[in-house]
mmCIF file of N, CA and C in Angstrom:
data_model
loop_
_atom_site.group_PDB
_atom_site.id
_atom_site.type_symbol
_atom_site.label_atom_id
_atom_site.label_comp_id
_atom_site.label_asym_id
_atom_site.label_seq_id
_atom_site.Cartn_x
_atom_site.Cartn_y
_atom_site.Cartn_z
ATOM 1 N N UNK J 21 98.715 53.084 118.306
ATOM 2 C CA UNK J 21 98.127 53.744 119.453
ATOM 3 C C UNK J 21 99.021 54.891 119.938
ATOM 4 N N UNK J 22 100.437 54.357 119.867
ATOM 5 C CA UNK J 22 101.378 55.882 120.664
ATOM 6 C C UNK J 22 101.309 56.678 119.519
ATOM 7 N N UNK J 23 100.943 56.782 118.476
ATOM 8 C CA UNK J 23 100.976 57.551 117.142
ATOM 9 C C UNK J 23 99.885 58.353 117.021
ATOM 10 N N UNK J 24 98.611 57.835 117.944
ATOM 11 C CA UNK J 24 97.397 58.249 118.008
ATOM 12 C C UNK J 24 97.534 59.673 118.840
ATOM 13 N N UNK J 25 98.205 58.872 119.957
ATOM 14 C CA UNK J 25 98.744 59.833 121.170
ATOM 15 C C UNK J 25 99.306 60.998 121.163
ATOM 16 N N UNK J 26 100.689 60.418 120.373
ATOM 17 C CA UNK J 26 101.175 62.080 119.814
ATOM 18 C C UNK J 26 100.783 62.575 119.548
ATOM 19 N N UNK J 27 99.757 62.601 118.075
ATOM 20 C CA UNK J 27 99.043 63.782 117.297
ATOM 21 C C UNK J 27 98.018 64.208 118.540
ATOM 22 N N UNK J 28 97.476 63.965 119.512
ATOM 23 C CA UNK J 28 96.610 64.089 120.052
ATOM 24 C C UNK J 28 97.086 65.444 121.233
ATOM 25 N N UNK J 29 98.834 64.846 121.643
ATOM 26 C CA UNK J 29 99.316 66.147 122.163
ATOM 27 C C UNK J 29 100.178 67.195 121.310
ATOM 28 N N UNK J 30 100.085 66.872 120.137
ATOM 29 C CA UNK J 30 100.624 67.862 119.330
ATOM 30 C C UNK J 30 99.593 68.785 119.079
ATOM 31 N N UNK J 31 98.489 68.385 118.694
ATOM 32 C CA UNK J 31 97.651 69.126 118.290
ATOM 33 C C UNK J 31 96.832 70.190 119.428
ATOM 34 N N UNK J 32 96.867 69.482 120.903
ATOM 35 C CA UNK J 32 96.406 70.092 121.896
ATOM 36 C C UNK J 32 97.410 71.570 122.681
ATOM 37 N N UNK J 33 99.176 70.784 122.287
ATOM 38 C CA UNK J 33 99.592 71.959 122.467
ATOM 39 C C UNK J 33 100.177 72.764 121.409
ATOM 40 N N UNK J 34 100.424 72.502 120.037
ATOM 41 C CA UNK J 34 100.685 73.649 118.506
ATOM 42 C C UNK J 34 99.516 74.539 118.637
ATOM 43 N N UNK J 35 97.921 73.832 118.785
ATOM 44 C CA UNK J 35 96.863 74.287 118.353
ATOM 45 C C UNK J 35 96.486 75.164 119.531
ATOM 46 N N UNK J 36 96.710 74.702 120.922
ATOM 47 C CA UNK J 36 96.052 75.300 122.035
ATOM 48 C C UNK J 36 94.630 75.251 122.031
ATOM 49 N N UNK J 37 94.030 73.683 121.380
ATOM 50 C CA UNK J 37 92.557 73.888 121.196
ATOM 51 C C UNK J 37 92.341 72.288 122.704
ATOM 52 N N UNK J 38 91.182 72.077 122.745
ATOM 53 C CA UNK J 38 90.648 71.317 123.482
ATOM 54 C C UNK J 38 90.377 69.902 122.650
ATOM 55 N N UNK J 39 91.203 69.028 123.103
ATOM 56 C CA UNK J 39 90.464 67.712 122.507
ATOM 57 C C UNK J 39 89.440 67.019 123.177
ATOM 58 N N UNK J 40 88.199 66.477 122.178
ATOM 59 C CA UNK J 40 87.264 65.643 123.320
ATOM 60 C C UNK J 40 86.994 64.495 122.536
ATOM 61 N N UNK J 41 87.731 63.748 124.014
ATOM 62 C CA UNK J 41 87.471 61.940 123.107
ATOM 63 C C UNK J 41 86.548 61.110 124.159
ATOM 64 N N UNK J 42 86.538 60.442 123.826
ATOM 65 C CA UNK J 42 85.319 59.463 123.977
ATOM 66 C C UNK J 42 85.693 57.837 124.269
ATOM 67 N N UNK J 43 86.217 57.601 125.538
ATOM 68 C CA UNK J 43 87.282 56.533 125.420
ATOM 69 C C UNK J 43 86.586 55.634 127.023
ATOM 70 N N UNK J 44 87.430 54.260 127.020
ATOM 71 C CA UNK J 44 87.065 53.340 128.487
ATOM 72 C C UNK J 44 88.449 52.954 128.674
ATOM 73 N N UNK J 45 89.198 53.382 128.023
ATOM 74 C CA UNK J 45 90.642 52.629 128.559
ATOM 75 C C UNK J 45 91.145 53.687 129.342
ATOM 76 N N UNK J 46 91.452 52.914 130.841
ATOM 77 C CA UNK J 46 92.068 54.094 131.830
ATOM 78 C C UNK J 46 93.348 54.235 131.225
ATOM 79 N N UNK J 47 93.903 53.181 131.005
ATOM 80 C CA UNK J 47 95.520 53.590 130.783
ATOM 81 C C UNK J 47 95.373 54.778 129.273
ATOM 82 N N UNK J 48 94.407 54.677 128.238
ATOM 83 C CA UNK J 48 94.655 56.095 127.597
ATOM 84 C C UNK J 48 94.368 57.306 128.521
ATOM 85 N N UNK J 49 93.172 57.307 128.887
ATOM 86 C CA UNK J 49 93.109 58.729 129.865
ATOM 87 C C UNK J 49 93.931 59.040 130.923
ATOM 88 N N UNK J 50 94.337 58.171 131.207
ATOM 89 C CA UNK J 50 95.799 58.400 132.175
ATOM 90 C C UNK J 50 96.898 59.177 131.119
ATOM 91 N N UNK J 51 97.327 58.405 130.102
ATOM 92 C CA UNK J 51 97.993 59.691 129.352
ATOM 93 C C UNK J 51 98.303 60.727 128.727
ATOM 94 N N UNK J 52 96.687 60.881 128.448
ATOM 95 C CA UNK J 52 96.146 61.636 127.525
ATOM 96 C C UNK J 52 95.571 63.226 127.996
ATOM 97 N N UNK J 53 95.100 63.220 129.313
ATOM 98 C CA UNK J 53 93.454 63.800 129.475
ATOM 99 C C UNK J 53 94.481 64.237 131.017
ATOM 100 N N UNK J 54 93.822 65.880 131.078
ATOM 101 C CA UNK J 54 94.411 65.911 132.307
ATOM 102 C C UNK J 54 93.223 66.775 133.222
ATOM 103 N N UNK J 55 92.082 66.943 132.606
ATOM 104 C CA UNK J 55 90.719 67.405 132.868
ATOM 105 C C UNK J 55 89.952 66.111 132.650
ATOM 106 N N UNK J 56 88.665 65.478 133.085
ATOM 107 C CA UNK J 56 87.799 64.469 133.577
ATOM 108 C C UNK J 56 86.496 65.268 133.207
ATOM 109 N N UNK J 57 85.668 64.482 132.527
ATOM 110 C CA UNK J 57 84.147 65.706 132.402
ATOM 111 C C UNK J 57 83.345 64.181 131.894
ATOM 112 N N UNK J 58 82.956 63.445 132.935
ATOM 113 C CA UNK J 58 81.129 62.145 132.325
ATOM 114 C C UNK J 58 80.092 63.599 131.846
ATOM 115 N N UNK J 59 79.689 62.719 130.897
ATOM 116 C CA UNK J 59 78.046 63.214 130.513
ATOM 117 C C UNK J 59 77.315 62.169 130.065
ATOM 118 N N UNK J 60 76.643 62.270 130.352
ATOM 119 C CA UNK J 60 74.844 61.268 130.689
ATOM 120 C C UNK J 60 73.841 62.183 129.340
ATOM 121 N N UNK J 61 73.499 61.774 128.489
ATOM 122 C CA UNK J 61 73.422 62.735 127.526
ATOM 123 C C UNK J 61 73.471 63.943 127.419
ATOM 124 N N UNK J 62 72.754 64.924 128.209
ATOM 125 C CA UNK J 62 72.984 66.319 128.388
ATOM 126 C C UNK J 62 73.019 66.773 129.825
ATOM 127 N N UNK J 63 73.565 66.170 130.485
ATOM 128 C CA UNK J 63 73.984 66.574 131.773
ATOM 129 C C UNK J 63 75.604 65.980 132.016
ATOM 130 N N UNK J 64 75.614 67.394 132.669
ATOM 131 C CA UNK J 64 77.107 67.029 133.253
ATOM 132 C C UNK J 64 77.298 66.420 134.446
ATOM 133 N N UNK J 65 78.052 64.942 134.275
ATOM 134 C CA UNK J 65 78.011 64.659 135.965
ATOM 135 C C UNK J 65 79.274 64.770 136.848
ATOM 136 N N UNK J 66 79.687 64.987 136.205
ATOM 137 C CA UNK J 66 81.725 65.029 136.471
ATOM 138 C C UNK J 66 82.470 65.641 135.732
ATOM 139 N N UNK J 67 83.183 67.102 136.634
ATOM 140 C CA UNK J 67 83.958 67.779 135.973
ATOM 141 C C UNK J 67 85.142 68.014 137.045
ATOM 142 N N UNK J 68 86.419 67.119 136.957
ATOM 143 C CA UNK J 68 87.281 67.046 137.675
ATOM 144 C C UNK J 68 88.596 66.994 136.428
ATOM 145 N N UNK J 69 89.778 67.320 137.365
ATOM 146 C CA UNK J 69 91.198 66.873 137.039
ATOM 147 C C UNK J 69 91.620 66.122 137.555
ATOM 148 N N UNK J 70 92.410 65.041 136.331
ATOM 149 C CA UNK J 70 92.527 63.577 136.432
ATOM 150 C C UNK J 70 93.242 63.255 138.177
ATOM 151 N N UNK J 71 93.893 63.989 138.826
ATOM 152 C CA UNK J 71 94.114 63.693 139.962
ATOM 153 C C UNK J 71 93.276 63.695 140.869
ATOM 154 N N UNK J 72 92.306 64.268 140.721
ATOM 155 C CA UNK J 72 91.270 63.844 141.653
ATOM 156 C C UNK J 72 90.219 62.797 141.682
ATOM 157 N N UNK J 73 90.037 62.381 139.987
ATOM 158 C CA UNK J 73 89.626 60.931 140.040
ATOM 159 C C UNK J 73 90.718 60.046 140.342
ATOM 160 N N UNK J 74 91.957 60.210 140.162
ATOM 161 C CA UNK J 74 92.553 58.875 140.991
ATOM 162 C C UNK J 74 92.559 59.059 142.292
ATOM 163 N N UNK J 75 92.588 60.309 143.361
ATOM 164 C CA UNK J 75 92.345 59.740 144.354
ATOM 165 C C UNK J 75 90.757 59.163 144.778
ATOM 166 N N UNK J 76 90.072 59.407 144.075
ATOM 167 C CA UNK J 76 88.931 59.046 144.238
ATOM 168 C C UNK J 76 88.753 57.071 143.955
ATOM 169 N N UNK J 77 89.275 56.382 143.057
ATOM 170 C CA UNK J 77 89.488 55.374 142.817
ATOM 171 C C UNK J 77 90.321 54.783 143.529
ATOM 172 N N UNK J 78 91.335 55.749 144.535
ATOM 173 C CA UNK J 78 91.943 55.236 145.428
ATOM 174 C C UNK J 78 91.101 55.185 146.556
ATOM 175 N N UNK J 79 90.270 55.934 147.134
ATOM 176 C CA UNK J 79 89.572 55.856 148.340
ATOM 177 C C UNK J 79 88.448 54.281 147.990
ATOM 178 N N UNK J 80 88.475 54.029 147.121
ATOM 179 C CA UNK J 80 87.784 52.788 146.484
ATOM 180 C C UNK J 80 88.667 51.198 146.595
ATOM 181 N N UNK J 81 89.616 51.661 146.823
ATOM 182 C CA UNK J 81 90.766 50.485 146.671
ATOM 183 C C UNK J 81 90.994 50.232 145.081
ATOM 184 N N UNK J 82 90.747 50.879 144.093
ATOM 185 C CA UNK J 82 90.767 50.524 142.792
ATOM 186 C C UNK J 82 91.591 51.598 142.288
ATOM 187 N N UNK J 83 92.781 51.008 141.430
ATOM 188 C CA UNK J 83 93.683 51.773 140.853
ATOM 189 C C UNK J 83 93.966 52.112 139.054
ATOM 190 N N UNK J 84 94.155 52.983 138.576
ATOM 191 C CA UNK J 84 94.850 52.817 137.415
ATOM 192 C C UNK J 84 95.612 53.453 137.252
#
């Protein structure tokens, strides 16, 4: 998994391209992802940076 990780920020910053993954584990998108974007098949419902979904999960009492 941390092997996954690396290549994932190697490639985002050597390449300067955009990665888009497709994931439910907060603790990866916590390390991974520093932009937030749900889609519902072709709609966008959420386009935030990851600090603003945690305070948002904080105004919830729910943390990751």
């Amino acid at each position: 998994k941390s092997k996954i990780h690396d290549l994932i920020r190697v490639l985002n910053r050597e390449k300067e391209t955009t990665v888009i993954l497709t994931m439910h584990d907060m603790s990866d998108i916590d390390a991974l992802c520093k932009q937030i974007l749900f889609v519902d098949k072709v709609n966008l419902l959420y386009d935030k940076n990851i600090e603003h979904l945690r305070r948002f999960f904080r105004t919830l009492n729910l943390h990751f």
